[in-house]
Amino acid sequence: VNLMRDVTAARRREEWQRFLGDAGEIMNASLDFETTAQELAQLVVPRLADWCSVDVVDEHDLRQVALAHVDPDRVQWAREIRERYPPDPDGPTGTPNVVRTGVAELYEEIPDEMLEAGAQDEHHLELIRKAGLASAMIVPLAARGRTFGALTFVAAESGRRYGQADLAQAEDVARRAALAIDNARLHHDAQQARRDAEHAASVSARLHA
C-alpha cells in the first residue's frame, strides 16, 4: 500500500512539473494578455479543472477575459448566464471578494444551499444547478503589490474535490500567471501610449503645416 501511495505521489509530482512547464511556455509565448489568459484557461481544462476562468479589473469593472470547458457549447452557455446575471461587485464571497481582499477561497464541497444563497432568482438557481458545480477554488492574480484579477478552478462532471494541496498548486499557477498577464498588459499600455503620441504628433503637424 505504501509503495502504491509513493508511486501515485511521484506520478502526481511529475504531472504537476509537466503542467508548469507547459504553462510557462504558454505564458511566455504572447504579449497579448487576453490570448495568454485564454490559452492558460484551456491548459487548465481538463488537467486541473472542468471549468477555468480568468477575470481582471478593467477600468474599475471586473471583466471575464477567459473561460474554458471541454465543450465549446457549454462555454457559450456560461457566458450568456454571466451576461444576464453578472456577479455582485460587493458580494461577500466569490470572485469580486477575492479581488477586493487578495485572499483565496476554497470550496471543498458546493452544497445546494450555497447555490441557493448565490442565486439572484429562481431561473438563475435552475441554471447554476445545471452546471453541476461540485468543488471550486478562486485565487487572486496579483503583481507589483496589487490584486488585479482572479483565477477560478471549478470541478463539476469529473467528480474532483479540491483540498488544501490543490489550493497551494492553484496559487502557484496564479502567481506565475499574474506576472505574465501583468507584463503583457504593461506592454499593451506602452504600445497604446506610443500610438496615441504618434497620432497627436501627426495631428499637430497637420495643424501647423
mmCIF file of C-alpha atoms in Angstrom:
data_model
loop_
_atom_site.group_PDB
_atom_site.id
_atom_site.type_symbol
_atom_site.label_atom_id
_atom_site.label_comp_id
_atom_site.label_asym_id
_atom_site.label_seq_id
_atom_site.Cartn_x
_atom_site.Cartn_y
_atom_site.Cartn_z
ATOM 1 C CA VAL A 1 0.000 0.000 0.000
ATOM 2 C CA ASN A 2 2.789 2.424 0.926
ATOM 3 C CA LEU A 3 4.604 1.630 -2.318
ATOM 4 C CA MET A 4 1.468 2.345 -4.364
ATOM 5 C CA ARG A 5 0.967 5.585 -2.456
ATOM 6 C CA ASP A 6 4.560 6.632 -3.118
ATOM 7 C CA VAL A 7 4.254 5.792 -6.821
ATOM 8 C CA THR A 8 0.997 7.763 -7.075
ATOM 9 C CA ALA A 9 2.548 10.758 -5.310
ATOM 10 C CA ALA A 10 5.601 10.625 -7.586
ATOM 11 C CA ARG A 11 3.372 10.464 -10.659
ATOM 12 C CA ARG A 12 1.374 13.475 -9.472
ATOM 13 C CA ARG A 13 4.588 15.446 -8.911
ATOM 14 C CA GLU A 14 5.756 14.576 -12.410
ATOM 15 C CA GLU A 15 2.402 15.593 -13.910
ATOM 16 C CA TRP A 16 2.474 18.838 -11.957
ATOM 17 C CA GLN A 17 6.000 19.684 -13.153
ATOM 18 C CA ARG A 18 4.947 18.872 -16.715
ATOM 19 C CA PHE A 19 1.930 21.151 -16.350
ATOM 20 C CA LEU A 20 4.087 24.004 -15.023
ATOM 21 C CA GLY A 21 6.450 23.555 -17.949
ATOM 22 C CA ASP A 22 3.590 23.713 -20.449
ATOM 23 C CA ALA A 23 2.070 26.687 -18.629
ATOM 24 C CA GLY A 24 5.419 28.502 -18.678
ATOM 25 C CA GLU A 25 5.686 28.091 -22.439
ATOM 26 C CA ILE A 26 2.176 29.468 -22.941
ATOM 27 C CA MET A 27 2.675 32.398 -20.590
ATOM 28 C CA ASN A 28 5.906 33.434 -22.274
ATOM 29 C CA ALA A 29 4.662 32.965 -25.831
ATOM 30 C CA SER A 30 2.469 36.050 -26.250
ATOM 31 C CA LEU A 31 2.418 39.679 -25.191
ATOM 32 C CA ASP A 32 -1.351 39.817 -25.693
ATOM 33 C CA PHE A 33 -2.733 39.349 -22.188
ATOM 34 C CA GLU A 34 -6.146 38.072 -23.299
ATOM 35 C CA THR A 35 -4.519 35.441 -25.520
ATOM 36 C CA THR A 36 -2.275 34.433 -22.607
ATOM 37 C CA ALA A 37 -5.270 34.179 -20.259
ATOM 38 C CA GLN A 38 -7.375 32.120 -22.668
ATOM 39 C CA GLU A 39 -4.583 29.689 -23.503
ATOM 40 C CA LEU A 40 -3.833 29.227 -19.805
ATOM 41 C CA ALA A 41 -7.502 28.501 -19.083
ATOM 42 C CA GLN A 42 -7.570 25.951 -21.889
ATOM 43 C CA LEU A 43 -4.447 24.298 -20.492
ATOM 44 C CA VAL A 44 -6.002 24.039 -17.024
ATOM 45 C CA VAL A 45 -9.061 22.267 -18.515
ATOM 46 C CA PRO A 46 -9.307 19.298 -18.151
ATOM 47 C CA ARG A 47 -5.980 18.686 -16.391
ATOM 48 C CA LEU A 48 -6.812 20.574 -13.190
ATOM 49 C CA ALA A 49 -10.460 21.592 -13.571
ATOM 50 C CA ASP A 50 -13.654 21.134 -15.567
ATOM 51 C CA TRP A 51 -14.118 24.894 -15.794
ATOM 52 C CA CYS A 52 -11.488 27.622 -15.618
ATOM 53 C CA SER A 53 -11.979 31.364 -15.864
ATOM 54 C CA VAL A 54 -9.767 34.426 -15.665
ATOM 55 C CA ASP A 55 -11.181 37.764 -14.510
ATOM 56 C CA VAL A 56 -9.322 41.073 -14.443
ATOM 57 C CA VAL A 57 -10.151 44.592 -13.292
ATOM 58 C CA ASP A 58 -10.615 46.755 -16.372
ATOM 59 C CA GLU A 59 -11.491 50.430 -15.922
ATOM 60 C CA HIS A 60 -12.707 49.663 -12.380
ATOM 61 C CA ASP A 61 -15.031 46.866 -13.606
ATOM 62 C CA LEU A 62 -14.385 43.142 -13.269
ATOM 63 C CA ARG A 63 -14.224 41.593 -16.731
ATOM 64 C CA GLN A 64 -14.014 37.925 -17.638
ATOM 65 C CA VAL A 65 -11.212 37.703 -20.221
ATOM 66 C CA ALA A 66 -11.059 33.900 -20.472
ATOM 67 C CA LEU A 67 -13.342 30.926 -19.920
ATOM 68 C CA ALA A 68 -12.676 27.289 -20.761
ATOM 69 C CA HIS A 69 -14.535 23.975 -20.712
ATOM 70 C CA VAL A 70 -14.031 20.901 -22.871
ATOM 71 C CA ASP A 71 -17.392 21.596 -24.570
ATOM 72 C CA PRO A 72 -17.454 24.934 -26.513
ATOM 73 C CA ASP A 73 -21.273 24.976 -26.370
ATOM 74 C CA ARG A 74 -21.094 24.954 -22.576
ATOM 75 C CA VAL A 75 -18.701 27.903 -22.676
ATOM 76 C CA GLN A 76 -21.165 29.938 -24.733
ATOM 77 C CA TRP A 77 -23.979 28.908 -22.387
ATOM 78 C CA ALA A 78 -21.970 30.012 -19.340
ATOM 79 C CA ARG A 79 -21.093 33.341 -20.957
ATOM 80 C CA GLU A 80 -24.752 34.043 -21.630
ATOM 81 C CA ILE A 81 -25.590 33.286 -17.988
ATOM 82 C CA ARG A 82 -22.843 35.622 -16.793
ATOM 83 C CA GLU A 83 -24.058 38.395 -19.084
ATOM 84 C CA ARG A 84 -27.583 38.040 -17.750
ATOM 85 C CA TYR A 85 -26.514 37.555 -14.132
ATOM 86 C CA PRO A 86 -23.227 39.435 -13.567
ATOM 87 C CA PRO A 87 -21.510 38.826 -10.206
ATOM 88 C CA ASP A 88 -22.320 41.237 -7.390
ATOM 89 C CA PRO A 89 -19.270 43.542 -7.065
ATOM 90 C CA ASP A 90 -19.989 43.872 -3.342
ATOM 91 C CA GLY A 91 -20.679 40.186 -2.725
ATOM 92 C CA PRO A 92 -19.193 38.730 0.488
ATOM 93 C CA THR A 93 -17.747 35.732 -1.376
ATOM 94 C CA GLY A 94 -16.701 34.779 -4.886
ATOM 95 C CA THR A 95 -14.505 36.415 -7.489
ATOM 96 C CA PRO A 96 -15.257 40.070 -6.583
ATOM 97 C CA ASN A 97 -14.404 39.374 -2.938
ATOM 98 C CA VAL A 98 -11.133 37.632 -3.827
ATOM 99 C CA VAL A 99 -10.144 40.608 -5.987
ATOM 100 C CA ARG A 100 -11.067 43.063 -3.209
ATOM 101 C CA THR A 101 -9.279 41.195 -0.426
ATOM 102 C CA GLY A 102 -6.467 39.390 -2.246
ATOM 103 C CA VAL A 103 -7.366 36.256 -0.245
ATOM 104 C CA ALA A 104 -8.066 32.905 -1.957
ATOM 105 C CA GLU A 105 -11.294 30.983 -1.393
ATOM 106 C CA LEU A 106 -11.539 27.170 -1.302
ATOM 107 C CA TYR A 107 -14.840 25.309 -1.522
ATOM 108 C CA GLU A 108 -14.131 21.625 -0.996
ATOM 109 C CA GLU A 109 -17.827 20.885 -1.439
ATOM 110 C CA ILE A 110 -20.538 23.052 -3.009
ATOM 111 C CA PRO A 111 -23.858 22.103 -1.382
ATOM 112 C CA ASP A 112 -27.183 23.164 -2.846
ATOM 113 C CA GLU A 113 -27.611 25.684 -0.010
ATOM 114 C CA MET A 114 -24.605 27.572 -1.346
ATOM 115 C CA LEU A 115 -26.125 27.683 -4.822
ATOM 116 C CA GLU A 116 -29.390 28.976 -3.353
ATOM 117 C CA ALA A 117 -27.543 31.697 -1.447
ATOM 118 C CA GLY A 118 -25.688 32.826 -4.573
ATOM 119 C CA ALA A 119 -28.617 32.728 -6.999
ATOM 120 C CA GLN A 120 -30.197 36.033 -7.987
ATOM 121 C CA ASP A 121 -33.594 34.482 -8.777
ATOM 122 C CA GLU A 122 -35.234 31.095 -9.354
ATOM 123 C CA HIS A 123 -34.212 30.935 -13.016
ATOM 124 C CA HIS A 124 -30.608 31.704 -12.108
ATOM 125 C CA LEU A 125 -30.684 28.939 -9.497
ATOM 126 C CA GLU A 126 -32.012 26.466 -12.072
ATOM 127 C CA LEU A 127 -29.203 27.382 -14.480
ATOM 128 C CA ILE A 128 -26.356 27.087 -11.986
ATOM 129 C CA ARG A 129 -27.748 23.763 -10.754
ATOM 130 C CA LYS A 130 -27.451 22.506 -14.340
ATOM 131 C CA ALA A 131 -23.744 23.378 -14.281
ATOM 132 C CA GLY A 132 -23.220 20.617 -11.718
ATOM 133 C CA LEU A 133 -20.717 22.576 -9.627
ATOM 134 C CA ALA A 134 -19.083 20.283 -7.062
ATOM 135 C CA SER A 135 -15.906 21.985 -5.778
ATOM 136 C CA ALA A 136 -14.063 25.222 -6.515
ATOM 137 C CA MET A 137 -11.018 27.392 -5.870
ATOM 138 C CA ILE A 138 -10.715 31.113 -6.557
ATOM 139 C CA VAL A 139 -7.196 32.521 -6.266
ATOM 140 C CA PRO A 140 -6.023 36.125 -6.648
ATOM 141 C CA LEU A 141 -3.916 37.418 -9.514
ATOM 142 C CA ALA A 142 -1.513 39.978 -8.053
ATOM 143 C CA ALA A 143 1.570 41.833 -9.254
ATOM 144 C CA ARG A 144 3.502 44.923 -8.176
ATOM 145 C CA GLY A 145 1.724 44.932 -4.819
ATOM 146 C CA ARG A 146 -1.854 44.958 -6.085
ATOM 147 C CA THR A 147 -4.528 42.382 -6.857
ATOM 148 C CA PHE A 148 -5.859 42.940 -10.360
ATOM 149 C CA GLY A 149 -7.869 39.794 -11.003
ATOM 150 C CA ALA A 150 -8.676 36.209 -10.102
ATOM 151 C CA LEU A 151 -8.186 32.719 -11.486
ATOM 152 C CA THR A 152 -11.055 30.295 -10.869
ATOM 153 C CA PHE A 153 -10.932 26.488 -10.952
ATOM 154 C CA VAL A 154 -14.223 24.589 -10.842
ATOM 155 C CA ALA A 155 -14.776 20.833 -10.577
ATOM 156 C CA ALA A 156 -18.056 19.519 -11.943
ATOM 157 C CA GLU A 157 -18.629 16.385 -14.007
ATOM 158 C CA SER A 158 -15.170 14.932 -13.288
ATOM 159 C CA GLY A 159 -16.046 14.383 -9.624
ATOM 160 C CA ARG A 160 -12.853 16.099 -8.386
ATOM 161 C CA ARG A 161 -12.788 17.503 -4.884
ATOM 162 C CA TYR A 162 -10.244 20.207 -4.126
ATOM 163 C CA GLY A 163 -8.278 20.371 -0.893
ATOM 164 C CA GLN A 164 -5.504 22.452 0.642
ATOM 165 C CA ALA A 165 -2.802 20.817 -1.519
ATOM 166 C CA ASP A 166 -4.778 21.697 -4.654
ATOM 167 C CA LEU A 167 -5.206 25.261 -3.411
ATOM 168 C CA ALA A 168 -1.433 25.611 -2.950
ATOM 169 C CA GLN A 169 -0.917 24.452 -6.542
ATOM 170 C CA ALA A 170 -3.599 26.837 -7.807
ATOM 171 C CA GLU A 171 -1.920 29.743 -6.006
ATOM 172 C CA ASP A 172 1.400 28.738 -7.592
ATOM 173 C CA VAL A 173 -0.207 28.833 -11.051
ATOM 174 C CA ALA A 174 -1.835 32.183 -10.241
ATOM 175 C CA ARG A 175 1.470 33.767 -9.161
ATOM 176 C CA ARG A 176 3.103 32.766 -12.434
ATOM 177 C CA ALA A 177 0.071 33.771 -14.489
ATOM 178 C CA ALA A 178 -0.187 37.144 -12.764
ATOM 179 C CA LEU A 179 3.373 38.072 -13.717
ATOM 180 C CA ALA A 180 2.829 37.025 -17.339
ATOM 181 C CA ILE A 181 -0.525 38.819 -17.644
ATOM 182 C CA ASP A 182 0.796 41.939 -15.913
ATOM 183 C CA ASN A 183 3.803 42.070 -18.243
ATOM 184 C CA ALA A 184 1.524 41.658 -21.262
ATOM 185 C CA ARG A 185 -0.768 44.443 -20.021
ATOM 186 C CA LEU A 186 2.207 46.755 -19.443
ATOM 187 C CA HIS A 187 3.378 46.044 -22.990
ATOM 188 C CA HIS A 188 -0.127 46.740 -24.334
ATOM 189 C CA ASP A 189 -0.369 50.029 -22.400
ATOM 190 C CA ALA A 190 3.080 51.118 -23.617
ATOM 191 C CA GLN A 191 2.161 50.319 -27.225
ATOM 192 C CA GLN A 192 -1.118 52.220 -26.879
ATOM 193 C CA ALA A 193 0.657 55.242 -25.352
ATOM 194 C CA ARG A 194 3.148 55.222 -28.252
ATOM 195 C CA ARG A 195 0.334 55.098 -30.821
ATOM 196 C CA ASP A 196 -1.510 57.926 -29.049
ATOM 197 C CA ALA A 197 1.650 60.052 -29.001
ATOM 198 C CA GLU A 198 2.298 59.408 -32.689
ATOM 199 C CA HIS A 199 -1.309 60.298 -33.537
ATOM 200 C CA ALA A 200 -1.124 63.524 -31.501
ATOM 201 C CA ALA A 201 2.150 64.461 -33.214
ATOM 202 C CA SER A 202 0.617 63.779 -36.631
ATOM 203 C CA VAL A 203 -2.426 65.944 -35.867
ATOM 204 C CA SER A 204 -0.216 68.738 -34.535
ATOM 205 C CA ALA A 205 1.959 68.608 -37.648
ATOM 206 C CA ARG A 206 -1.068 68.897 -39.926
ATOM 207 C CA LEU A 207 -2.449 71.828 -37.945
ATOM 208 C CA HIS A 208 0.842 73.730 -38.229
ATOM 209 C CA ALA A 209 1.520 72.872 -41.863
#
